[in-house]
mmCIF file of C-alpha atoms in Angstrom:
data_model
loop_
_atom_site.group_PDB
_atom_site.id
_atom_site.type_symbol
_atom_site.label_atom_id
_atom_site.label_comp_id
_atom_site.label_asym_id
_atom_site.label_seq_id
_atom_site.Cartn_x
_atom_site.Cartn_y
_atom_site.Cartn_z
ATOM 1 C CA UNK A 203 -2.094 11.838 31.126
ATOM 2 C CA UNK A 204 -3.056 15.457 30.047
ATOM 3 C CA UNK A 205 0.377 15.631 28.670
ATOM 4 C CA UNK A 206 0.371 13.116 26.861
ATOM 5 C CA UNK A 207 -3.157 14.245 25.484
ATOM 6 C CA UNK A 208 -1.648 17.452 24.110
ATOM 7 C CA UNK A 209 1.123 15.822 22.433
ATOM 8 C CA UNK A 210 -1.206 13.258 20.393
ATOM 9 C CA UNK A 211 -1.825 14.388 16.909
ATOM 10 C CA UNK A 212 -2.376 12.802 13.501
ATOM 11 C CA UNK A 213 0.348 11.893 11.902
ATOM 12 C CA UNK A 214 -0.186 10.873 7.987
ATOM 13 C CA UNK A 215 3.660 11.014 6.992
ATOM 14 C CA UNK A 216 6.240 8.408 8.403
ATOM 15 C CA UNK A 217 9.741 7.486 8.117
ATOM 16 C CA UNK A 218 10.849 4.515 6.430
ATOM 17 C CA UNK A 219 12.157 2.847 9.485
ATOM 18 C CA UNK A 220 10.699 -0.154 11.258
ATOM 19 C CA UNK A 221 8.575 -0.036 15.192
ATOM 20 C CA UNK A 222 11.451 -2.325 17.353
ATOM 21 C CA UNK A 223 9.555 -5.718 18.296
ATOM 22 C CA UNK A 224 9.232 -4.227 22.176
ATOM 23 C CA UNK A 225 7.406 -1.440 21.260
ATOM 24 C CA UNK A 226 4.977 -3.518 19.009
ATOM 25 C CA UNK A 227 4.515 -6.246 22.253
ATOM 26 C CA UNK A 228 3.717 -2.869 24.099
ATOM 27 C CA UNK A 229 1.271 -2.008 22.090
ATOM 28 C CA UNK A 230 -0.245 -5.414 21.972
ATOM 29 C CA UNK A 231 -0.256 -5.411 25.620
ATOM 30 C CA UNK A 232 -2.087 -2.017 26.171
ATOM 31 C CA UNK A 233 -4.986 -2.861 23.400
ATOM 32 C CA UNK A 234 -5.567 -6.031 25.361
ATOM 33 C CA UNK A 235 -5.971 -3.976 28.201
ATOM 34 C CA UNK A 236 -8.776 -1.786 26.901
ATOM 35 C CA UNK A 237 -11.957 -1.356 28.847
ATOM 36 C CA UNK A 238 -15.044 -2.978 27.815
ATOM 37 C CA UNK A 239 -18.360 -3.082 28.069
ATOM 38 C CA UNK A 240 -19.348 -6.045 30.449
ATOM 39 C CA UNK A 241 -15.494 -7.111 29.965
ATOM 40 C CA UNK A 242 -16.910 -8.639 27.100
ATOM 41 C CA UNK A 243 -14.189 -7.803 24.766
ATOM 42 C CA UNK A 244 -15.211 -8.412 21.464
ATOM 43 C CA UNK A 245 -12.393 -6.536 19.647
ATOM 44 C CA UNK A 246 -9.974 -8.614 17.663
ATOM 45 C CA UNK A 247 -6.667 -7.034 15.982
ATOM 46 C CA UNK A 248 -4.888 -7.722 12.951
ATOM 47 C CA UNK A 249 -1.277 -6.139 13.495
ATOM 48 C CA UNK A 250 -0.461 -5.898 10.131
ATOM 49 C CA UNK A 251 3.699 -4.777 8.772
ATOM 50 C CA UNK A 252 3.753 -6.605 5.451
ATOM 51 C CA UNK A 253 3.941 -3.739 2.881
ATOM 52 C CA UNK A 254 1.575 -5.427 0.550
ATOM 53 C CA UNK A 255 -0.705 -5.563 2.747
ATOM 54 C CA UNK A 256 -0.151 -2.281 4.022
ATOM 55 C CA UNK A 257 -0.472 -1.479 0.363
ATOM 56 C CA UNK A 258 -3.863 -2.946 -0.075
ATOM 57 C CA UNK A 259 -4.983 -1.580 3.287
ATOM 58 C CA UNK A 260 -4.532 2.093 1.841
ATOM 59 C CA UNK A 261 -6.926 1.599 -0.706
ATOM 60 C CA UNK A 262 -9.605 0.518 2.179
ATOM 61 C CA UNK A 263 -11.496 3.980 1.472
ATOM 62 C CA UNK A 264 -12.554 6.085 -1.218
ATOM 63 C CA UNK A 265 -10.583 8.931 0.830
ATOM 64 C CA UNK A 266 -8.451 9.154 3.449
ATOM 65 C CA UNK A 267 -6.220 5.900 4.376
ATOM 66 C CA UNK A 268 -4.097 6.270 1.358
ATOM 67 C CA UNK A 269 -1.389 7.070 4.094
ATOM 68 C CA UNK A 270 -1.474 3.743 5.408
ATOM 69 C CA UNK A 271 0.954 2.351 2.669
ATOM 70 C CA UNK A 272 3.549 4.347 4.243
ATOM 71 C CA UNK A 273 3.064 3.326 7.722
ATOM 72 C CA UNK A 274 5.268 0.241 9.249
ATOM 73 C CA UNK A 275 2.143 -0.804 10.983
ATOM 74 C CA UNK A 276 -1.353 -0.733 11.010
ATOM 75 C CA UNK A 277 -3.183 -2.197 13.422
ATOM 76 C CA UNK A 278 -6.839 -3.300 12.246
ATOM 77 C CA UNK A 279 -9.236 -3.183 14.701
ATOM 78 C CA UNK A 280 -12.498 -5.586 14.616
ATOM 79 C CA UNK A 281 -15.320 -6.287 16.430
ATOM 80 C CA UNK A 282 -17.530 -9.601 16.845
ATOM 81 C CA UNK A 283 -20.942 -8.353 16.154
ATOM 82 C CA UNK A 284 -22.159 -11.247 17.964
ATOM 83 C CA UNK A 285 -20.603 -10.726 21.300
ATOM 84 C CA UNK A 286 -21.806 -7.186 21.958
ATOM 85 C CA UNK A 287 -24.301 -4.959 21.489
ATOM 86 C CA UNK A 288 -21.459 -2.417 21.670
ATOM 87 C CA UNK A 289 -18.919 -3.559 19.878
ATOM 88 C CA UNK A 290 -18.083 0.060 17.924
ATOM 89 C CA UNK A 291 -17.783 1.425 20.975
ATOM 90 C CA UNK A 292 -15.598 -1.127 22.581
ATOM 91 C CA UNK A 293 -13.499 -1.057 19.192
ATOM 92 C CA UNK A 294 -13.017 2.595 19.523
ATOM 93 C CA UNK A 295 -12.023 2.435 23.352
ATOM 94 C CA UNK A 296 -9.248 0.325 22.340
ATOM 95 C CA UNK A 297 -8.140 2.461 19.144
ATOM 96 C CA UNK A 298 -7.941 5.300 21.591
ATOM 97 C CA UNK A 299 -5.850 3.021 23.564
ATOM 98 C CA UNK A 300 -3.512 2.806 20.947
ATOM 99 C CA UNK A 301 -2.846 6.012 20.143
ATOM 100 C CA UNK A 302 -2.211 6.960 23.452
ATOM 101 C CA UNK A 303 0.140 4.188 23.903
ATOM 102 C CA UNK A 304 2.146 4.764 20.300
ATOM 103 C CA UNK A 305 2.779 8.568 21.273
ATOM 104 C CA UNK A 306 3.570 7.657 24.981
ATOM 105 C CA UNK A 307 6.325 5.188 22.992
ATOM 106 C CA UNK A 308 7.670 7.874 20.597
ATOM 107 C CA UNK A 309 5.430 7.361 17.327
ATOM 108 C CA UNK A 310 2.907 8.655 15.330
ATOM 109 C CA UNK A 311 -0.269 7.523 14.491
ATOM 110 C CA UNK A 312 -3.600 7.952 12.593
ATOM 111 C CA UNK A 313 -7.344 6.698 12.993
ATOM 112 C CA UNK A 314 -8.676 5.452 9.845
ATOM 113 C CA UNK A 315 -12.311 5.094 10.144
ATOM 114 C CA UNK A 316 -13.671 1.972 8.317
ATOM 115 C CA UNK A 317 -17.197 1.409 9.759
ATOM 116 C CA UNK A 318 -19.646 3.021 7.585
ATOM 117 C CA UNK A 319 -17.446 3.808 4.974
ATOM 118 C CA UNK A 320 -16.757 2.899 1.077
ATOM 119 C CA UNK A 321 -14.147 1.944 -0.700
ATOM 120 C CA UNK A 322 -15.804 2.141 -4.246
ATOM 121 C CA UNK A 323 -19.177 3.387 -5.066
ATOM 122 C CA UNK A 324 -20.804 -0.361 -5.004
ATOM 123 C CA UNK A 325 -18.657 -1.504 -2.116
ATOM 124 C CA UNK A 326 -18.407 -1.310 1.696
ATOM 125 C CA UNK A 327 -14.932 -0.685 3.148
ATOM 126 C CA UNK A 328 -15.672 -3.613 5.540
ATOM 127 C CA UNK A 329 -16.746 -6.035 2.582
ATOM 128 C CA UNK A 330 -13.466 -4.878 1.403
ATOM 129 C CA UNK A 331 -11.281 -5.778 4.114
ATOM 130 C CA UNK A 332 -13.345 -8.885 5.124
ATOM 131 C CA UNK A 333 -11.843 -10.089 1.523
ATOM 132 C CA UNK A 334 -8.631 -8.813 1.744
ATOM 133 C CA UNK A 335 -8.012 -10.346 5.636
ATOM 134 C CA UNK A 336 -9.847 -13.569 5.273
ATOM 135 C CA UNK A 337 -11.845 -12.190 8.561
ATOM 136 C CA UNK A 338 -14.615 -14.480 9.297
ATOM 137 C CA UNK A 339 -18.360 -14.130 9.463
ATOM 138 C CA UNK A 340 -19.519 -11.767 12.035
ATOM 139 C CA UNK A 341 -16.754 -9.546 12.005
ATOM 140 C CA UNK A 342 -16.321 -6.023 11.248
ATOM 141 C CA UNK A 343 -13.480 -3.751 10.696
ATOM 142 C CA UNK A 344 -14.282 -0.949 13.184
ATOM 143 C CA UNK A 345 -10.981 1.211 12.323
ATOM 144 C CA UNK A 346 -7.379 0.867 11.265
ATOM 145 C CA UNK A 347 -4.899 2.109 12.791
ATOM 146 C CA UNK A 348 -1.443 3.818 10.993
ATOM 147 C CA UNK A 349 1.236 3.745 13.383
ATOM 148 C CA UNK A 350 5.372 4.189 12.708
ATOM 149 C CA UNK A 351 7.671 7.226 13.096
ATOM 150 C CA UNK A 352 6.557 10.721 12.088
ATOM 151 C CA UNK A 353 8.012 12.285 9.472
ATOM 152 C CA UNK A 354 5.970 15.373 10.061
ATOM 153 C CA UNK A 355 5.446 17.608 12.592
ATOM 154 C CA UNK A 356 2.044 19.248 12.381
ATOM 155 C CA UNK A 357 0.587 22.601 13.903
ATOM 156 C CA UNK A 358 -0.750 21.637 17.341
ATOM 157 C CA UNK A 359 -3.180 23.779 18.404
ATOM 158 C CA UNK A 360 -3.613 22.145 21.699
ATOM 159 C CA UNK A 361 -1.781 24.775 24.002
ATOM 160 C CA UNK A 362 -4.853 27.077 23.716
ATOM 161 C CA UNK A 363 -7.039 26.389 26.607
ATOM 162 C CA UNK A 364 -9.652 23.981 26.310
ATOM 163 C CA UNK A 365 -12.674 25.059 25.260
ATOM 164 C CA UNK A 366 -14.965 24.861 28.502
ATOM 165 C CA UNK A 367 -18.137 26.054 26.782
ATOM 166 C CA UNK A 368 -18.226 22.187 25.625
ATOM 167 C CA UNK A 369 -18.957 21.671 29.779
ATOM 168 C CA UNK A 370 -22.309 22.000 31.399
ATOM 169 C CA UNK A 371 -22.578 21.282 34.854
ATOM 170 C CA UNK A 372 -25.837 19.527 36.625
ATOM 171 C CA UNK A 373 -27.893 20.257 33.421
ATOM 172 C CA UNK A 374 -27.656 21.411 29.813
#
């Protein structure tokens, strides 16, 4: 698992190639296998490869998804407000969980974060997407997703050692 920790990074370029139908069922799989609070499991996900969609998708923010439009999936990850008190939380579990799994499968990926964000001045990124995906009331767009194959290879600074100031043992 540590391995695969340092390999994970953000990838924001990707090649125009399609994610095989196995990989994308893997992926599936592993979300669905997130932990959750209470086993609750209020997430729902929108696996999204049409590029018009993907197109729309990258316009989700004022900053920072524009990338999307050049992924070959993005996996939108919601929440049911109504299920759980902890929904964000749950939501983010399983968007770790896909990250982990894309780079254990050989691709790249890239949290967008949606909740508490804009897409235009007078607009909420999740009144955005709640439009765009039909989604129905009650739930929010916790983060998408970018996944495909990288077409980048960033610095990694993740073979320094970890920073163990960040621990405190017993007490603060």
């Amino acid at each position: 698992m540590l391995e695969l920790l340092k390999q994970r990074c953000s990838i924001r370029k990707y090649k125009d190639q399609p994610i095989e139908a196995e990989k994308i069922e893997k992926l599936k799989e592993a979300i669905l296998l997130s932990p959750s609070s209470r086993d609750f499991c209020p997430w729902e996900f929108i696996f999204v490869q049409d590029k018009n969609i993907l197109n729309e998708l990258s316009t989700a923010k004022e900053h920072g998804s524009a990338f999307i439009k050049d992924a070959a999936l993005a996996i939108v990850v919601c929440g049911d407000q109504n299920k759980s008190d902890v929904w964000v939380e749950d939501c983010s579990i399983a968007s770790l969980v896909a990250h982990l799994t894309a780079t254990s499968l050989g691709l790249g990926s890239c949290w967008v974060q949606i909740h508490h964000r804009m897409h235009a001045e007078h607009m909420t990124s999740n009144h955005y997407l709640k439009e765009i995906l039909n989604l129905p009331d009650g739930i929010a767009v916790e983060s998408i997703i970018a996944i495909g194959y990288a077409d980048e290879q960033p610095e990694k600074n993740k073979t320094a050692k970890p920073d163990l100031t960040k621990i405190h043992n017993d007490k603060w």
